[in-house]
PDB file of C-alpha atoms in Angstrom:
ATOM      1  CA  MET A   1     -11.658   2.126   3.376  1.00 95.00           C
ATOM      2  CA  SER A   2      -8.127   2.296   2.730  1.00 97.00           C
ATOM      3  CA  PHE A   3      -5.738  -0.415   1.686  1.00 98.00           C
ATOM      4  CA  ASP A   4      -1.827  -0.804   1.527  1.00 97.00           C
ATOM      5  CA  ILE A   5      -0.274  -2.500  -1.433  1.00 98.00           C
ATOM      6  CA  ASP A   6       2.777  -4.409  -0.748  1.00 96.00           C
ATOM      7  CA  GLY A   7       1.871  -7.268   1.770  1.00 96.00           C
ATOM      8  CA  VAL A   8      -1.937  -6.512   1.533  1.00 98.00           C
ATOM      9  CA  LEU A   9      -3.001  -6.464  -2.004  1.00 98.00           C
ATOM     10  CA  VAL A  10       0.310  -7.741  -3.583  1.00 97.00           C
ATOM     11  CA  ASN A  11       2.526 -10.572  -2.332  1.00 97.00           C
ATOM     12  CA  SER A  12       5.866  -8.921  -2.706  1.00 96.00           C
ATOM     13  CA  GLU A  13       8.037 -11.615  -0.613  1.00 95.00           C
ATOM     14  CA  ASN A  14      10.025 -12.594  -3.719  1.00 95.00           C
ATOM     15  CA  ARG A  15      11.100  -9.034  -4.634  1.00 94.00           C
ATOM     16  CA  LEU A  16      11.655  -8.342  -0.751  1.00 93.00           C
ATOM     17  CA  LYS A  17      14.023 -11.423  -0.633  1.00 93.00           C
ATOM     18  CA  LEU A  18      15.961 -10.411  -3.636  1.00 93.00           C
ATOM     19  CA  CYS A  19      16.491  -6.846  -2.126  1.00 94.00           C
ATOM     20  CA  LEU A  20      17.633  -7.771   1.315  1.00 93.00           C
ATOM     21  CA  LYS A  21      21.238  -6.630   2.314  1.00 90.00           C
ATOM     22  CA  SER A  22      23.558  -8.955   3.938  1.00 85.00           C
ATOM     23  CA  ASN A  23      22.684  -7.258   7.238  1.00 90.00           C
ATOM     24  CA  ASN A  24      18.868  -7.879   6.469  1.00 86.00           C
ATOM     25  CA  GLU A  25      18.186  -4.339   5.940  1.00 90.00           C
ATOM     26  CA  VAL A  26      16.157  -3.528   2.885  1.00 90.00           C
ATOM     27  CA  ASP A  27      17.678  -1.924  -0.243  1.00 92.00           C
ATOM     28  CA  TRP A  28      14.766   0.434  -0.995  1.00 91.00           C
ATOM     29  CA  ASP A  29      16.157   1.467  -4.490  1.00 91.00           C
ATOM     30  CA  CYS A  30      16.088  -2.335  -5.382  1.00 94.00           C
ATOM     31  CA  PHE A  31      12.682  -3.174  -3.752  1.00 94.00           C
ATOM     32  CA  LEU A  32      10.926   0.110  -5.308  1.00 93.00           C
ATOM     33  CA  ASP A  33      12.142  -0.676  -8.734  1.00 95.00           C
ATOM     34  CA  CYS A  34       9.361  -0.957 -11.360  1.00 97.00           C
ATOM     35  CA  ARG A  35      11.481  -3.588 -13.360  1.00 96.00           C
ATOM     36  CA  LYS A  36      11.224  -6.114 -10.526  1.00 96.00           C
ATOM     37  CA  LEU A  37       7.297  -5.912 -10.141  1.00 97.00           C
ATOM     38  CA  PHE A  38       7.072  -8.921 -12.178  1.00 97.00           C
ATOM     39  CA  MET A  39       8.178 -11.077  -9.184  1.00 96.00           C
ATOM     40  CA  ASP A  40       4.952 -10.165  -7.426  1.00 97.00           C
ATOM     41  CA  SER A  41       1.792 -12.060  -7.294  1.00 98.00           C
ATOM     42  CA  PRO A  42      -1.785 -10.923  -6.332  1.00 98.00           C
ATOM     43  CA  LYS A  43      -3.123 -11.557  -2.748  1.00 98.00           C
ATOM     44  CA  THR A  44      -6.389 -12.805  -4.048  1.00 97.00           C
ATOM     45  CA  ARG A  45      -8.147 -13.051  -0.713  1.00 97.00           C
ATOM     46  CA  ASN A  46      -7.487  -9.477   0.119  1.00 98.00           C
ATOM     47  CA  ILE A  47      -8.342  -8.313  -3.344  1.00 98.00           C
ATOM     48  CA  ASN A  48     -11.650  -9.996  -3.065  1.00 97.00           C
ATOM     49  CA  LEU A  49     -12.327  -8.368   0.188  1.00 97.00           C
ATOM     50  CA  LEU A  50     -11.543  -4.870  -1.363  1.00 97.00           C
ATOM     51  CA  LYS A  51     -13.988  -5.878  -4.145  1.00 97.00           C
ATOM     52  CA  LEU A  52     -16.737  -7.017  -1.685  1.00 97.00           C
ATOM     53  CA  LEU A  53     -16.355  -3.751   0.163  1.00 97.00           C
ATOM     54  CA  ARG A  54     -16.601  -1.792  -3.025  1.00 96.00           C
ATOM     55  CA  ASN A  55     -19.619  -3.635  -4.238  1.00 95.00           C
ATOM     56  CA  ARG A  56     -21.277  -3.051  -0.829  1.00 96.00           C
ATOM     57  CA  GLY A  57     -20.824   0.831  -1.557  1.00 95.00           C
ATOM     58  CA  PHE A  58     -17.815   1.648   0.431  1.00 95.00           C
ATOM     59  CA  GLY A  59     -15.288   3.791  -1.201  1.00 94.00           C
ATOM     60  CA  ILE A  60     -11.852   2.595  -1.688  1.00 97.00           C
ATOM     61  CA  ILE A  61      -8.637   4.415  -1.564  1.00 97.00           C
ATOM     62  CA  ILE A  62      -5.061   3.039  -1.756  1.00 98.00           C
ATOM     63  CA  VAL A  63      -2.331   4.411   0.555  1.00 97.00           C
ATOM     64  CA  THR A  64       1.191   3.142  -0.318  1.00 97.00           C
ATOM     65  CA  GLY A  65       4.661   3.596   0.784  1.00 95.00           C
ATOM     66  CA  ARG A  66       5.640   3.189  -2.882  1.00 96.00           C
ATOM     67  CA  ARG A  67       7.485   6.310  -4.352  1.00 95.00           C
ATOM     68  CA  GLU A  68       5.293   8.608  -6.639  1.00 97.00           C
ATOM     69  CA  SER A  69       7.798   7.660  -9.645  1.00 96.00           C
ATOM     70  CA  MET A  70       6.201   4.200  -9.541  1.00 97.00           C
ATOM     71  CA  ARG A  71       2.732   5.435 -10.103  1.00 97.00           C
ATOM     72  CA  LYS A  72       2.155   4.135 -13.724  1.00 98.00           C
ATOM     73  CA  CYS A  73       3.690   0.634 -13.082  1.00 98.00           C
ATOM     74  CA  THR A  74       1.819   0.467  -9.802  1.00 98.00           C
ATOM     75  CA  ILE A  75      -1.384   1.059 -11.565  1.00 98.00           C
ATOM     76  CA  ASP A  76      -0.617  -1.305 -14.348  1.00 98.00           C
ATOM     77  CA  GLN A  77       0.122  -4.001 -11.630  1.00 98.00           C
ATOM     78  CA  LEU A  78      -2.912  -3.411  -9.822  1.00 98.00           C
ATOM     79  CA  ARG A  79      -4.966  -3.553 -12.784  1.00 97.00           C
ATOM     80  CA  SER A  80      -3.317  -6.709 -13.849  1.00 97.00           C
ATOM     81  CA  PHE A  81      -4.391  -8.287 -10.579  1.00 98.00           C
ATOM     82  CA  GLY A  82      -8.061  -7.225 -11.017  1.00 96.00           C
ATOM     83  CA  VAL A  83      -7.853  -4.011  -8.712  1.00 97.00           C
ATOM     84  CA  ASN A  84      -9.677  -1.792 -11.132  1.00 92.00           C
ATOM     85  CA  GLU A  85     -12.076   0.448  -9.151  1.00 90.00           C
ATOM     86  CA  PHE A  86     -10.696   2.746  -6.518  1.00 94.00           C
ATOM     87  CA  GLU A  87     -11.306   6.546  -5.700  1.00 94.00           C
ATOM     88  CA  ASP A  88      -7.540   7.380  -5.549  1.00 96.00           C
ATOM     89  CA  LEU A  89      -4.083   6.229  -5.202  1.00 97.00           C
ATOM     90  CA  PHE A  90      -1.808   8.018  -2.532  1.00 97.00           C
ATOM     91  CA  MET A  91       1.918   7.396  -2.978  1.00 97.00           C
ATOM     92  CA  ARG A  92       4.870   8.656  -1.178  1.00 96.00           C
ATOM     93  CA  PRO A  93       6.744  11.606  -2.495  1.00 96.00           C
ATOM     94  CA  ASP A  94      10.055  10.400  -4.093  1.00 94.00           C
ATOM     95  CA  ASP A  95      12.029  12.416  -1.766  1.00 93.00           C
ATOM     96  CA  ASN A  96      10.253  11.229   1.471  1.00 94.00           C
ATOM     97  CA  THR A  97      12.382   8.694   3.677  1.00 91.00           C
ATOM     98  CA  GLU A  98      10.294   8.650   6.697  1.00 93.00           C
ATOM     99  CA  PRO A  99       9.441   5.359   8.242  1.00 93.00           C
ATOM    100  CA  ASP A 100       5.874   3.884   7.018  1.00 93.00           C
ATOM    101  CA  PRO A 101       4.277   4.349  10.375  1.00 95.00           C
ATOM    102  CA  ILE A 102       5.062   8.084  10.370  1.00 95.00           C
ATOM    103  CA  TYR A 103       4.463   8.694   6.548  1.00 96.00           C
ATOM    104  CA  LYS A 104       1.213   6.769   6.555  1.00 95.00           C
ATOM    105  CA  SER A 105      -0.275   8.163   9.708  1.00 94.00           C
ATOM    106  CA  GLY A 106       0.407  11.664   8.464  1.00 94.00           C
ATOM    107  CA  MET A 107      -1.028  10.942   5.057  1.00 95.00           C
ATOM    108  CA  ILE A 108      -4.098   9.388   6.346  1.00 95.00           C
ATOM    109  CA  LYS A 109      -4.684  12.322   8.869  1.00 94.00           C
ATOM    110  CA  ASN A 110      -4.582  14.660   5.967  1.00 94.00           C
ATOM    111  CA  LEU A 111      -6.986  12.383   3.902  1.00 95.00           C
ATOM    112  CA  LEU A 112      -9.469  12.327   6.747  1.00 93.00           C
ATOM    113  CA  ARG A 113     -10.191  15.998   5.639  1.00 93.00           C
ATOM    114  CA  ARG A 114     -11.407  14.790   2.243  1.00 93.00           C
ATOM    115  CA  TYR A 115     -12.346  11.122   2.765  1.00 92.00           C
ATOM    116  CA  GLU A 116     -14.332   9.210   5.395  1.00 91.00           C
ATOM    117  CA  ILE A 117     -11.906   6.302   6.092  1.00 93.00           C
ATOM    118  CA  LEU A 118     -13.667   3.920   8.210  1.00 93.00           C
ATOM    119  CA  VAL A 119     -10.527   1.534   8.405  1.00 96.00           C
ATOM    120  CA  HIS A 120      -7.076   1.231   7.058  1.00 97.00           C
ATOM    121  CA  PHE A 121      -5.768  -2.248   6.110  1.00 98.00           C
ATOM    122  CA  ASP A 122      -1.904  -2.677   6.317  1.00 97.00           C
ATOM    123  CA  ASP A 123       0.455  -5.586   6.914  1.00 96.00           C
ATOM    124  CA  ASN A 124       2.781  -3.621   9.098  1.00 95.00           C
ATOM    125  CA  ALA A 125       1.984  -3.923  12.792  1.00 96.00           C
ATOM    126  CA  ASP A 126       3.913  -0.899  13.720  1.00 96.00           C
ATOM    127  CA  THR A 127       2.023   1.279  11.107  1.00 96.00           C
ATOM    128  CA  VAL A 128      -1.393  -0.083  12.403  1.00 97.00           C
ATOM    129  CA  SER A 129      -0.236   0.813  15.946  1.00 96.00           C
ATOM    130  CA  THR A 130       0.655   4.293  15.080  1.00 95.00           C
ATOM    131  CA  LEU A 131      -2.537   4.759  13.288  1.00 95.00           C
ATOM    132  CA  VAL A 132      -4.537   3.419  16.149  1.00 96.00           C
ATOM    133  CA  ASN A 133      -2.535   5.717  18.700  1.00 95.00           C
ATOM    134  CA  ASN A 134      -3.494   8.554  16.506  1.00 91.00           C
ATOM    135  CA  GLY A 135      -7.379   7.854  16.595  1.00 92.00           C
ATOM    136  CA  ILE A 136      -7.420   6.291  13.209  1.00 93.00           C
ATOM    137  CA  ASP A 137      -9.015   2.718  12.880  1.00 95.00           C
ATOM    138  CA  ALA A 138      -6.688   0.149  11.448  1.00 96.00           C
ATOM    139  CA  VAL A 139      -6.195  -3.498  11.205  1.00 97.00           C
ATOM    140  CA  VAL A 140      -3.346  -6.049  10.466  1.00 97.00           C
ATOM    141  CA  ILE A 141      -4.088  -7.988   7.367  1.00 96.00           C
ATOM    142  CA  SER A 142      -1.745 -10.108   5.464  1.00 88.00           C
TER     143      SER A 142
END
């Protein structure tokens, strides 16, 4: 099983609102700033689903659009929200600016060589659609 972070395991709406430009585009440098993660809260229902699947023997990986430079603060945040047991965390290279649907579909395709990913949980309908169109089972969860 594969989970996204923002919008799935973490409610990042407050951080997103703070980082919207006047034209409603996201200021990604603002949104992907570790110093703003304190604004987030856990999405308990989805975290409980992750734990239930883990307890039933499914392997869990996390695939996020967060930058690699956020690894430490991301792991600290996940742990503080009770997400402690997962096989691996895959993060976007710092220089990668591809839209999430393209980045995640490429990443998950590569991961399928190493992991059996039965389904990916994501809050972005475009990402889920792209994954499904590429033969990867995915569902929208919020």
